[in-house]
XYZ file of C-alpha atoms in Angstrom:
768
model
C 44.731 -90.132 179.546
C 45.372 -92.034 176.289
C 44.217 -90.363 173.090
C 44.515 -91.082 169.368
C 44.520 -88.489 166.584
C 44.672 -88.600 162.793
C 46.703 -85.643 161.533
C 46.983 -84.466 157.918
C 49.786 -81.999 157.135
C 49.783 -80.183 153.794
C 52.289 -77.844 152.164
C 55.918 -78.520 151.228
C 56.212 -81.654 153.330
C 57.676 -84.248 150.945
C 61.341 -84.538 150.065
C 62.291 -82.310 152.999
C 62.809 -84.865 155.780
C 59.318 -84.546 157.227
C 58.606 -88.236 157.892
C 61.864 -88.934 159.771
C 61.262 -85.733 161.729
C 57.797 -87.031 162.714
C 59.238 -90.461 163.513
C 61.979 -89.045 165.730
C 59.600 -86.776 167.651
C 57.081 -89.584 168.124
C 59.790 -91.898 169.490
C 61.096 -89.165 171.770
C 57.605 -88.620 173.210
C 56.904 -92.394 173.417
C 53.959 -92.169 171.047
C 52.543 -95.014 168.951
C 51.173 -95.061 165.413
C 52.483 -94.358 161.927
C 53.336 -91.718 159.335
C 53.173 -91.932 155.552
C 53.266 -89.803 152.434
C 50.290 -89.674 150.145
C 49.350 -87.523 147.195
C 47.929 -84.817 149.471
C 50.775 -84.484 151.957
C 51.781 -86.331 155.130
C 49.280 -88.446 157.093
C 50.030 -89.175 160.765
C 48.228 -91.653 163.015
C 49.383 -90.835 166.553
C 48.414 -92.369 169.909
C 49.599 -91.832 173.464
C 49.246 -89.591 176.485
C 47.176 -86.514 175.673
C 49.924 -84.214 176.964
C 52.492 -85.972 174.748
C 50.270 -85.608 171.665
C 49.860 -81.918 172.453
C 53.643 -81.548 172.746
C 54.015 -83.392 169.438
C 51.537 -81.040 167.783
C 53.370 -77.948 169.035
C 56.626 -79.412 167.736
C 55.065 -79.697 164.264
C 54.074 -76.043 164.448
C 57.175 -74.595 166.051
C 60.171 -76.530 164.692
C 59.446 -78.399 161.454
C 62.297 -79.306 159.047
C 64.024 -76.229 157.647
C 63.016 -76.809 154.023
C 59.383 -77.574 154.806
C 56.429 -75.202 154.700
C 53.260 -76.175 156.530
C 50.114 -74.745 154.955
C 47.574 -76.583 157.077
C 47.321 -79.151 159.862
C 43.985 -80.940 160.144
C 43.379 -83.013 163.316
C 40.701 -85.541 164.086
C 40.292 -87.455 167.372
C 39.342 -91.116 166.813
C 38.930 -94.256 168.869
C 42.006 -95.643 170.603
C 43.595 -98.647 168.852
C 44.770 -101.130 171.493
C 46.691 -103.165 168.894
C 49.281 -100.421 168.345
C 52.666 -101.303 169.848
C 55.208 -99.053 168.106
C 55.607 -96.068 165.778
C 56.562 -96.770 162.158
C 56.856 -95.219 158.708
C 54.473 -96.726 156.173
C 54.827 -97.046 152.409
C 53.453 -94.064 150.470
C 49.943 -94.232 149.091
C 48.997 -92.946 145.664
C 45.558 -91.450 145.112
C 43.640 -90.583 141.943
C 44.503 -86.906 142.473
C 47.265 -85.067 144.307
C 47.625 -81.773 146.176
C 51.003 -81.851 147.947
C 53.314 -78.911 147.141
C 56.495 -79.544 145.156
C 59.804 -78.509 146.694
C 62.287 -76.533 144.552
C 65.794 -77.897 144.001
C 68.154 -77.011 146.848
C 71.851 -76.199 147.093
C 74.259 -78.468 148.988
C 73.686 -78.241 152.742
C 76.506 -77.726 155.314
C 76.332 -81.355 156.511
C 76.808 -82.748 153.010
C 79.587 -80.250 152.422
C 81.379 -81.647 155.479
C 80.870 -85.192 154.183
C 82.535 -84.171 150.929
C 85.525 -82.748 152.790
C 86.061 -85.783 155.052
C 88.522 -88.227 153.455
C 87.141 -91.112 155.509
C 83.583 -90.491 154.244
C 82.221 -92.515 151.348
C 80.924 -89.169 150.048
C 84.416 -87.655 149.907
C 84.487 -85.447 146.788
C 81.453 -87.308 145.492
C 79.803 -84.997 142.921
C 76.218 -86.105 143.685
C 76.168 -85.956 147.486
C 72.770 -85.028 148.947
C 70.383 -85.659 151.823
C 66.829 -84.734 152.815
C 68.040 -81.158 153.369
C 69.485 -80.588 149.896
C 69.791 -81.732 146.319
C 67.495 -82.031 143.314
C 63.716 -82.024 143.756
C 61.610 -80.402 141.028
C 64.157 -81.143 138.295
C 63.939 -84.940 138.773
C 60.257 -85.498 139.667
C 57.989 -87.437 137.303
C 54.959 -88.158 139.508
C 53.523 -87.497 142.953
C 53.900 -88.486 145.716
C 57.605 -87.673 145.745
C 59.221 -91.117 146.009
C 62.343 -92.492 144.348
C 60.298 -94.659 141.985
C 58.671 -91.452 140.699
C 61.952 -89.676 139.926
C 64.750 -89.934 137.383
C 66.786 -91.741 140.091
C 64.617 -94.843 139.780
C 67.089 -96.555 137.440
C 69.948 -96.297 139.981
C 69.670 -99.303 142.308
C 70.837 -98.547 145.848
C 73.939 -100.292 147.131
C 73.705 -101.900 150.627
C 75.224 -98.857 152.358
C 72.874 -96.379 150.672
C 69.913 -98.682 151.200
C 70.720 -98.823 154.912
C 70.763 -95.019 155.146
C 67.657 -94.717 152.972
C 65.631 -97.018 155.228
C 66.890 -95.748 158.606
C 64.503 -93.099 160.028
C 67.280 -91.806 162.279
C 69.567 -91.074 159.287
C 69.328 -87.687 157.588
C 69.355 -89.515 154.250
C 66.215 -91.461 155.134
C 64.088 -91.388 151.981
C 66.299 -88.744 150.387
C 65.121 -89.739 146.923
C 68.308 -88.746 144.994
C 70.575 -90.568 147.507
C 73.555 -92.351 145.949
C 77.286 -92.861 146.370
C 80.231 -93.718 144.094
C 79.171 -97.381 144.204
C 75.607 -96.936 142.961
C 74.994 -93.412 141.703
C 75.303 -91.286 138.586
C 78.664 -90.927 136.879
C 80.389 -87.855 135.470
C 81.759 -88.069 131.938
C 83.859 -85.764 129.798
C 82.668 -85.723 126.193
C 84.153 -84.300 123.036
C 82.157 -81.525 121.334
C 80.646 -84.223 119.121
C 79.516 -86.314 122.089
C 82.166 -89.042 122.309
C 83.168 -90.119 125.828
C 86.779 -89.272 126.703
C 87.014 -89.762 130.470
C 84.751 -90.716 133.377
C 84.701 -89.982 137.117
C 87.176 -87.685 138.848
C 89.477 -87.745 135.820
C 86.694 -86.170 133.764
C 86.297 -83.275 136.227
C 90.063 -82.790 136.442
C 90.378 -82.604 132.657
C 87.499 -80.091 132.499
C 89.307 -77.957 135.096
C 92.519 -78.097 133.045
C 90.613 -77.067 129.919
C 89.166 -74.049 131.726
C 92.568 -73.136 133.178
C 94.062 -73.190 129.684
C 91.450 -70.750 128.382
C 88.932 -73.265 127.068
C 85.134 -73.202 126.976
C 83.262 -76.090 128.590
C 79.567 -77.022 128.700
C 78.667 -78.426 132.119
C 75.496 -80.208 133.213
C 74.040 -78.890 136.462
C 70.818 -79.488 138.414
C 68.270 -78.197 135.928
C 70.278 -77.771 132.749
C 73.651 -77.011 131.199
C 75.943 -74.034 131.711
C 78.571 -72.712 129.324
C 81.608 -71.872 131.433
C 85.065 -70.335 131.171
C 87.612 -68.411 133.222
C 85.979 -65.086 134.180
C 89.379 -63.371 133.910
C 90.029 -64.563 130.364
C 88.662 -61.991 127.926
C 89.374 -64.133 124.868
C 87.376 -67.067 126.259
C 84.522 -64.763 127.242
C 84.404 -63.295 123.750
C 84.203 -66.832 122.361
C 81.113 -67.464 124.493
C 79.598 -64.169 123.359
C 79.999 -65.261 119.750
C 78.632 -68.737 120.513
C 75.540 -67.399 122.246
C 75.017 -64.416 119.910
C 75.155 -62.229 123.002
C 77.158 -59.102 122.296
C 76.801 -57.076 125.506
C 74.339 -58.692 127.923
C 76.084 -59.338 131.265
C 77.129 -62.875 132.154
C 76.661 -64.434 135.572
C 79.806 -65.401 137.481
C 80.219 -68.256 139.944
C 82.809 -67.545 142.634
C 84.404 -70.161 144.861
C 83.189 -68.655 148.152
C 82.092 -65.464 149.873
C 85.665 -64.201 150.263
C 86.244 -64.518 146.537
C 82.958 -62.742 145.842
C 83.963 -59.836 148.101
C 86.940 -59.178 145.817
C 84.643 -58.392 142.898
C 81.328 -57.041 144.239
C 80.022 -54.968 147.135
C 76.631 -55.339 148.732
C 74.336 -54.843 151.692
C 73.589 -57.472 154.347
C 70.478 -58.679 152.501
C 72.488 -59.253 149.330
C 75.163 -61.280 151.118
C 72.484 -63.267 152.965
C 70.792 -64.072 149.647
C 74.096 -65.108 148.095
C 74.799 -67.546 150.956
C 71.227 -68.840 151.283
C 70.333 -72.400 150.377
C 68.325 -71.146 147.409
C 71.754 -69.996 146.089
C 70.438 -67.589 143.434
C 72.343 -65.289 141.143
C 72.439 -62.013 143.095
C 72.866 -58.736 141.226
C 75.414 -56.727 143.212
C 77.409 -53.566 142.551
C 80.765 -54.079 140.886
C 83.772 -53.450 143.092
C 86.343 -51.027 141.756
C 89.582 -52.868 141.194
C 87.954 -56.223 140.395
C 90.321 -58.373 138.360
C 87.537 -60.005 136.351
C 87.506 -59.229 132.635
C 85.510 -56.111 131.759
C 83.731 -58.177 129.115
C 81.882 -60.129 131.825
C 79.387 -57.309 132.362
C 80.298 -54.421 130.053
C 78.637 -51.038 130.675
C 76.439 -52.442 133.445
C 76.432 -51.159 137.040
C 75.869 -54.619 138.505
C 77.340 -58.077 138.237
C 75.335 -61.262 138.739
C 77.221 -63.542 141.136
C 76.493 -66.907 142.709
C 78.296 -69.517 144.796
C 78.792 -73.220 143.979
C 75.474 -74.926 144.720
C 76.007 -78.541 143.640
C 78.660 -81.043 144.740
C 79.930 -81.136 141.155
C 80.580 -77.367 141.232
C 82.342 -77.750 144.575
C 84.649 -80.508 143.281
C 85.413 -78.505 140.131
C 86.427 -75.431 142.140
C 88.579 -77.564 144.459
C 90.446 -78.941 141.460
C 90.869 -75.457 139.982
C 92.252 -74.263 143.318
C 94.701 -77.152 143.412
C 95.986 -76.079 140.007
C 96.414 -72.493 141.174
C 93.742 -71.561 138.623
C 90.954 -69.013 138.703
C 88.306 -69.076 141.435
C 85.847 -67.193 139.251
C 83.958 -68.743 136.350
C 81.596 -67.246 133.835
C 78.581 -69.513 134.155
C 75.877 -68.684 131.651
C 72.889 -70.775 130.605
C 73.650 -73.564 128.159
C 71.766 -72.422 125.098
C 72.065 -70.115 122.138
C 70.132 -66.931 122.908
C 66.469 -67.491 122.145
C 66.681 -71.269 122.487
C 65.476 -73.170 125.570
C 67.959 -74.282 128.217
C 69.739 -77.479 127.135
C 69.197 -80.478 129.417
C 70.920 -83.194 127.383
C 74.397 -83.359 125.887
C 72.920 -84.039 122.447
C 71.307 -80.580 122.553
C 74.672 -79.025 123.410
C 76.294 -80.863 120.500
C 73.632 -79.711 118.043
C 73.704 -76.073 119.189
C 77.444 -75.578 119.640
C 78.955 -78.267 117.393
C 82.774 -77.903 117.358
C 82.726 -74.411 118.926
C 83.308 -75.549 122.509
C 86.217 -77.564 123.850
C 84.495 -80.187 126.011
C 81.237 -81.263 127.654
C 81.185 -82.220 131.347
C 78.143 -84.469 131.449
C 76.500 -86.890 133.869
C 73.847 -89.578 133.526
C 71.207 -88.372 136.010
C 68.368 -87.350 133.675
C 66.812 -83.905 134.023
C 63.037 -84.354 133.873
C 62.007 -80.739 134.370
C 64.404 -78.030 133.135
C 65.137 -75.241 135.599
C 67.448 -72.266 135.086
C 69.234 -70.276 137.815
C 67.130 -67.839 139.819
C 68.054 -64.143 139.731
C 67.379 -61.717 142.591
C 68.284 -58.208 143.637
C 67.631 -55.993 146.642
C 65.436 -52.945 146.043
C 63.217 -50.930 148.332
C 64.660 -52.779 151.325
C 63.484 -56.201 150.095
C 64.958 -59.158 148.244
C 63.050 -59.263 144.965
C 63.065 -62.181 142.540
C 63.628 -61.209 138.919
C 63.753 -64.761 137.546
C 62.012 -67.513 139.541
C 63.803 -70.801 138.976
C 66.155 -73.140 140.880
C 65.855 -72.665 144.632
C 62.655 -70.610 144.391
C 60.353 -72.278 141.880
C 57.891 -73.817 141.692
C 56.591 -70.960 143.837
C 53.620 -72.203 145.856
C 51.210 -70.320 148.077
C 48.312 -71.327 150.303
C 44.816 -70.086 149.400
C 41.245 -70.726 150.541
C 40.029 -71.531 147.016
C 37.936 -74.707 146.825
C 36.945 -74.670 143.156
C 38.132 -76.630 140.135
C 41.706 -76.460 138.780
C 42.685 -73.421 136.692
C 45.701 -72.976 134.433
C 47.066 -69.514 133.575
C 49.301 -69.381 130.522
C 51.227 -66.148 131.063
C 52.685 -63.947 128.339
C 55.221 -64.179 125.512
C 58.413 -62.823 127.062
C 59.821 -64.441 130.202
C 57.125 -67.074 129.876
C 55.840 -69.049 132.831
C 52.575 -70.790 133.738
C 50.552 -70.855 136.946
C 48.178 -73.518 138.219
C 45.602 -73.494 140.992
C 43.742 -76.286 142.698
C 41.963 -76.376 146.048
C 44.023 -74.757 148.828
C 47.036 -73.644 146.771
C 48.375 -72.020 143.645
C 51.805 -72.443 142.091
C 54.018 -70.685 139.557
C 56.315 -72.649 137.274
C 59.991 -71.830 136.898
C 60.923 -69.312 134.217
C 60.756 -70.836 130.738
C 62.111 -68.063 128.509
C 60.988 -65.946 125.579
C 58.760 -67.892 123.199
C 60.459 -67.085 119.909
C 60.961 -70.430 118.138
C 59.624 -73.973 117.834
C 62.013 -75.356 120.450
C 60.843 -72.887 123.095
C 57.229 -73.495 122.083
C 57.806 -77.200 122.765
C 59.394 -76.463 126.157
C 56.463 -74.160 126.965
C 53.935 -76.880 126.076
C 55.726 -79.407 128.288
C 55.666 -76.996 131.232
C 52.012 -76.076 130.663
C 51.110 -79.771 130.765
C 53.329 -80.617 133.755
C 51.212 -79.492 136.723
C 47.938 -81.001 135.477
C 49.872 -84.237 134.885
C 51.544 -84.244 138.313
C 48.314 -83.458 140.155
C 46.187 -85.629 137.866
C 43.582 -82.881 137.579
C 42.745 -81.322 134.209
C 42.099 -77.571 134.239
C 38.499 -76.423 134.057
C 39.539 -72.989 132.762
C 42.487 -71.506 130.862
C 43.555 -67.864 131.209
C 45.778 -66.046 128.730
C 46.959 -62.611 127.610
C 44.832 -60.423 125.321
C 47.537 -60.191 122.642
C 46.417 -62.392 119.716
C 49.996 -62.839 118.506
C 51.322 -64.339 121.738
C 51.984 -68.053 121.549
C 50.400 -68.451 124.993
C 47.149 -67.041 123.547
C 47.359 -69.348 120.555
C 48.106 -72.294 122.828
C 44.934 -71.609 124.838
C 42.833 -71.314 121.720
C 44.325 -74.148 119.674
C 45.765 -76.701 122.107
C 43.338 -76.804 125.035
C 39.742 -77.985 125.339
C 38.803 -74.596 126.845
C 37.031 -72.644 128.054
C 39.620 -69.867 127.893
C 39.462 -66.231 128.972
C 41.746 -63.288 128.134
C 43.128 -61.054 130.904
C 44.570 -57.637 130.003
C 48.369 -57.581 130.338
C 48.812 -54.592 132.669
C 45.863 -55.555 134.819
C 47.603 -58.937 135.247
C 50.796 -57.150 136.352
C 48.854 -55.435 139.149
C 47.006 -58.640 140.014
C 50.293 -60.556 140.390
C 51.347 -58.277 143.251
C 47.872 -58.570 144.760
C 48.103 -62.370 144.608
C 51.489 -62.475 146.308
C 50.327 -60.223 149.138
C 46.846 -61.804 149.254
C 45.111 -58.474 148.514
C 41.435 -58.676 147.658
C 40.445 -55.041 148.154
C 40.557 -52.296 145.545
C 44.002 -50.834 144.820
C 45.575 -48.057 142.772
C 47.896 -49.907 140.423
C 50.771 -48.502 138.374
C 51.768 -50.910 135.592
C 54.866 -49.572 133.818
C 56.565 -51.848 131.291
C 57.607 -52.168 127.662
C 54.497 -53.033 125.682
C 51.247 -54.942 126.039
C 47.930 -55.106 124.208
C 45.383 -52.616 125.554
C 41.611 -52.951 125.600
C 41.331 -50.145 123.017
C 43.504 -51.974 120.452
C 46.465 -49.688 121.135
C 49.753 -50.558 122.833
C 49.844 -49.841 126.561
C 52.774 -49.672 128.961
C 52.398 -46.672 131.276
C 49.071 -47.390 132.959
C 47.306 -46.334 136.142
C 44.451 -48.638 137.104
C 41.913 -48.713 139.884
C 41.556 -52.451 140.265
C 40.335 -55.308 142.379
C 40.545 -59.024 141.671
C 37.463 -58.974 139.449
C 37.731 -55.822 137.304
C 39.679 -52.625 136.636
C 39.245 -49.085 135.386
C 41.968 -47.215 133.510
C 42.235 -43.868 135.317
C 45.522 -42.656 133.852
C 48.182 -43.327 131.250
C 51.276 -41.864 129.650
C 50.808 -39.442 126.750
C 50.938 -41.602 123.581
C 53.791 -41.539 121.070
C 54.537 -43.631 118.004
C 56.845 -46.621 117.682
C 58.269 -45.869 114.229
C 58.671 -49.182 112.440
C 56.950 -51.129 115.202
C 59.264 -53.783 116.669
C 62.293 -52.155 114.997
C 61.931 -49.193 117.354
C 62.544 -51.447 120.362
C 66.004 -52.330 119.016
C 66.679 -48.792 117.779
C 65.684 -46.369 120.573
C 66.637 -43.345 118.443
C 63.415 -44.024 116.489
C 61.428 -43.673 119.711
C 63.248 -40.457 120.571
C 62.542 -39.101 117.087
C 58.830 -39.913 117.414
C 58.637 -38.194 120.793
C 60.454 -35.122 119.492
C 57.969 -34.944 116.612
C 55.239 -34.487 119.224
C 57.087 -31.330 120.375
C 58.951 -29.863 117.386
C 58.840 -29.642 113.628
C 60.912 -31.947 111.446
C 63.264 -29.085 110.566
C 63.738 -28.084 114.213
C 64.687 -31.647 115.109
C 67.254 -31.806 112.292
C 68.721 -28.540 113.532
C 69.294 -29.951 117.024
C 72.150 -32.132 115.661
C 71.641 -34.725 118.383
C 74.279 -37.506 118.699
C 71.460 -40.097 118.608
C 70.861 -39.221 114.931
C 74.475 -38.705 113.900
C 74.541 -41.803 111.676
C 71.211 -41.060 109.965
C 71.272 -39.953 106.348
C 68.872 -37.321 105.058
C 66.976 -40.090 103.272
C 66.657 -42.130 106.488
C 65.413 -39.077 108.375
C 62.820 -38.362 105.707
C 61.715 -41.987 105.447
C 61.127 -42.311 109.195
C 59.309 -38.976 109.190
C 56.948 -40.245 106.493
C 56.310 -43.406 108.499
C 55.459 -41.244 111.502
C 53.110 -39.055 109.458
C 51.311 -42.005 107.853
C 51.305 -44.198 110.931
C 52.202 -47.166 108.722
C 53.618 -49.912 110.942
C 54.100 -47.195 113.579
C 51.459 -47.687 116.262
C 50.871 -45.324 119.138
C 51.918 -46.569 122.553
C 51.775 -45.327 126.142
C 54.863 -47.209 127.276
C 56.960 -46.010 130.216
C 59.609 -48.571 129.289
C 59.910 -47.127 125.801
C 60.067 -43.623 127.310
C 63.137 -44.695 129.299
C 64.571 -46.078 126.039
C 64.108 -42.680 124.389
C 65.832 -40.858 127.244
C 68.740 -43.333 127.127
C 69.106 -42.538 123.440
C 68.853 -38.783 123.981
C 71.500 -38.884 126.724
C 73.745 -40.876 124.359
C 73.839 -43.851 126.733
C 72.653 -46.522 124.274
C 72.886 -46.562 120.485
C 71.453 -49.987 119.594
C 69.713 -52.308 122.032
C 71.498 -55.640 122.407
C 69.302 -57.079 125.170
C 66.057 -56.352 126.962
C 66.424 -53.874 129.809
C 69.710 -52.432 128.496
C 68.391 -48.863 128.367
C 66.994 -49.080 131.880
C 70.349 -50.344 133.161
C 72.115 -47.508 131.347
C 69.843 -44.988 133.087
C 70.631 -46.687 136.427
C 74.358 -46.523 135.774
C 74.158 -42.819 134.919
C 71.939 -42.203 137.965
C 74.519 -43.845 140.255
C 77.299 -41.580 138.963
C 75.381 -38.350 139.585
C 74.827 -35.930 142.452
C 71.271 -36.194 143.722
C 71.385 -32.819 145.508
C 71.917 -31.064 142.178
C 69.192 -33.115 140.534
C 66.659 -32.126 143.170
C 66.923 -28.575 141.849
C 66.525 -29.783 138.272
C 63.523 -31.914 139.283
C 61.430 -28.799 139.825
C 61.749 -28.113 136.095
C 61.965 -31.645 134.687
C 58.441 -32.721 135.589
C 55.642 -34.772 134.088
C 52.160 -33.279 134.322
C 48.800 -35.035 134.793
C 45.827 -33.672 132.897
C 42.509 -33.088 134.660
C 40.532 -35.414 132.372
C 38.449 -38.330 133.646
C 41.265 -40.527 132.384
C 44.340 -38.483 133.284
C 47.122 -38.247 130.717
C 50.691 -37.959 131.963
C 52.357 -35.403 129.692
C 56.097 -35.936 129.232
C 56.629 -33.192 126.635
C 57.672 -30.417 129.095
C 60.258 -32.759 130.621
C 61.650 -33.641 127.194
C 62.014 -29.964 126.266
C 63.653 -29.201 129.599
C 66.111 -32.083 129.135
C 67.267 -30.468 125.901
C 67.369 -26.976 127.415
C 69.627 -27.968 130.324
C 72.312 -29.668 128.242
C 74.615 -26.645 128.078
C 74.012 -25.789 131.725
C 74.991 -29.270 132.964
C 77.770 -30.078 130.500
C 79.510 -33.348 131.329
C 77.015 -33.980 134.137
C 74.048 -33.837 131.759
C 73.418 -37.594 131.466
C 73.822 -38.377 135.169
C 71.789 -35.432 136.487
C 68.980 -35.906 133.978
C 68.848 -39.654 134.755
C 68.329 -38.878 138.436
C 65.728 -36.242 137.625
C 63.900 -38.611 135.271
C 63.570 -41.229 138.023
C 62.403 -38.607 140.515
C 59.915 -37.214 138.001
C 58.309 -40.644 137.617
C 58.072 -40.999 141.398
C 56.499 -37.559 141.733
C 53.921 -38.506 139.096
C 53.051 -41.649 141.082
C 52.677 -39.559 144.234
C 50.460 -36.991 142.543
C 48.123 -39.631 141.162
C 47.960 -41.451 144.501
C 46.936 -38.164 146.122
C 43.759 -38.372 144.039
C 42.981 -41.800 145.571
C 44.236 -41.420 149.176
C 42.038 -44.242 150.454
C 43.591 -46.884 148.171
C 46.767 -48.895 148.766
C 49.274 -48.548 145.923
C 50.597 -51.414 143.821
C 53.554 -50.971 141.448
C 54.418 -53.623 138.881
C 55.807 -54.122 135.388
C 59.360 -54.376 134.100
C 60.169 -50.693 134.691
C 60.018 -51.417 138.424
C 63.043 -53.670 138.049
C 64.951 -50.365 138.088
C 66.580 -50.501 141.503
C 67.137 -46.736 141.756
C 63.478 -46.085 140.996
C 62.222 -48.597 143.573
C 64.706 -47.493 146.254
C 63.686 -43.849 145.940
C 59.986 -44.659 145.619
C 59.836 -46.756 148.789
C 61.981 -44.243 150.665
C 59.612 -41.450 149.651
C 56.632 -43.569 150.728
C 57.853 -43.803 154.316
C 56.312 -40.374 154.887
C 52.955 -41.191 153.325
C 49.821 -42.660 154.876
C 48.891 -45.195 152.204
C 50.526 -48.612 151.916
C 52.635 -49.540 148.899
C 53.267 -53.029 147.508
C 55.451 -54.531 144.806
C 56.626 -57.996 143.818
C 59.013 -59.924 146.052
C 58.828 -63.670 145.370
C 56.717 -63.016 142.248
C 58.608 -60.959 139.641
C 57.220 -57.599 138.516
C 58.285 -58.518 134.979
C 56.320 -60.796 132.641
C 57.336 -63.916 134.605
C 54.649 -62.880 137.086
C 51.859 -62.346 134.524
C 50.527 -65.905 134.884
C 50.006 -65.416 138.635
C 48.040 -62.241 137.949
C 45.858 -64.023 135.421
C 45.298 -66.809 137.926
C 44.308 -64.391 140.715
C 41.599 -62.990 138.471
C 40.359 -66.471 137.607
C 40.228 -67.576 141.229
C 37.880 -64.705 142.099
C 35.691 -64.510 139.015
C 35.291 -68.159 138.034
C 34.703 -69.883 141.367
């Protein structure tokens, strides 16, 4: 029996080889009709034997292209068309609006890697090799649908060989929009630090490799932006980069030639190695291997090292040339920007930021339309968890049943990102950065405007954080037509996890982070909320303490420790303790900070679990001054990993937090702080490690005790504190013996990069 169906497939179905896949299956099953891209997805007109159409449909469901994601398949049976005589691929159609999902950029696939290795291939060592299974996507797109004329490749006219592959449905490069070869594609150039062209082509890459081998520092253009790179074994070169980027201690990411090279410097579990080798090719935080020959200055005083493998053809060619010179197979590869500035995407930005302070710029002429940094992941609680959503992962898109008008969520101030929803899906932008200057504000504006521009649908509602000083709040109020609605920061943290796991029921949420504006005009950060997608109630929080000097306390954790001690002891008693954290303080400084604490001037109360960890890191003499966000938490992790948990289990019985019996329970940390001081002599050299373990376990016990009060509710944990791998590992291990379910972020970060998704989840349910 002959039948004809119209099929609409939505999801990530453009730029991933979906049309040639459909074409090949239709030909195999002797079906007639056509397939085309449009702004909503892929439209298929299929006709033939009913059994063949059914087989075709099951093939769509069961074995679509590896990079695709099908969100929905809509089928409609229509009248048979007797004029059909073949199956073909039609030209894309552009509609007034769009809804197709955007694919993230992808690392080089195994087939293209083989092409680059084959001397007889026209792609041999070609630094821009790609196909429908790999290469740039998000970073080059200007409009939807995703066609070459809507990308930054539109100015590169295809040579006859590339045009033949591009138009052959049986070729894996059929409609691979960035397709090119040495005859028609982008060109690599080596520039001086002032931007003058020195060399082009392979000679440019070879000279860059020589510069690195000789201890130089090179800026290199990648998929979504520039990297600053040097030999990861050369301490002098690394220190140069630290000075250039104003980055004293924060760990650098390292790119290693292959898995074998990586195994010489880090150790990891199966999930970590799988993530490292995946096509998303993120930076994976893995434990340092003892005996690594990389310079200690790569990741000083940190328990982990961020490693990644070459993910573009240009990286692969560079490493091959380095290998041929007998040079290093490990490169520091950090984002191409001065700390606080947005990622550079053009060589002129590198020249203006770094002037004569680098040795060369390895550039190319494929424009970057949408900047995109490297993704960062780690494994915690038995799951791969994204800490920075970017290349390979973002835009993050997810199917929903929402049928309302578009909504734009504007996120927070740190680790900024935006989220956008339209019928049937929501999406999260790649990480933008901390909004701390005009350049980052401009990058933020461009990203906030991108999704409405691509989908040609203006938002009907804007959601933002409650903090009036956040640029995202000011953007909503001053740069949008409105209406706009504020969503409390910690509620949004909980909502982000709910959105990822599609949770609509009430949950018990623990939002532990640095700081965020509370509904009572105080600073929150250690919150327990009973929440659903529409509203929340604050049922618990950390006992408040002052941030002496406000923002200054975040950089100087001894101020936080001092404020917490003042909640327990007199000024004179604290002076008599002679703690190392205060060793550099003069009597005048002590007195001045005490007066600030007494008056409360520029010293607001907070309930921050993140700041509590900062205070303990200071008390244990792990961190003196904070050089980068999360440093104190990492120091606690490092101390935890060096300790003996069996000993700490005994200490845990004494080092405990205590919930009050009030309607809004207060988690009192003062007994634990006193006990930490009391056990110093008893533990001696093991004090820092054993207390760090006990601190983590005390937080977990507090979570358990509060959840016991709400046994019917699933538990959600979110906020930057839950980036602590030791905390999450122990928490999820402990939860294996409990009845309630527990959730945390996986593809959506628990840090502020996920805030926009939480805001959006609220908007989708309240403003339908």
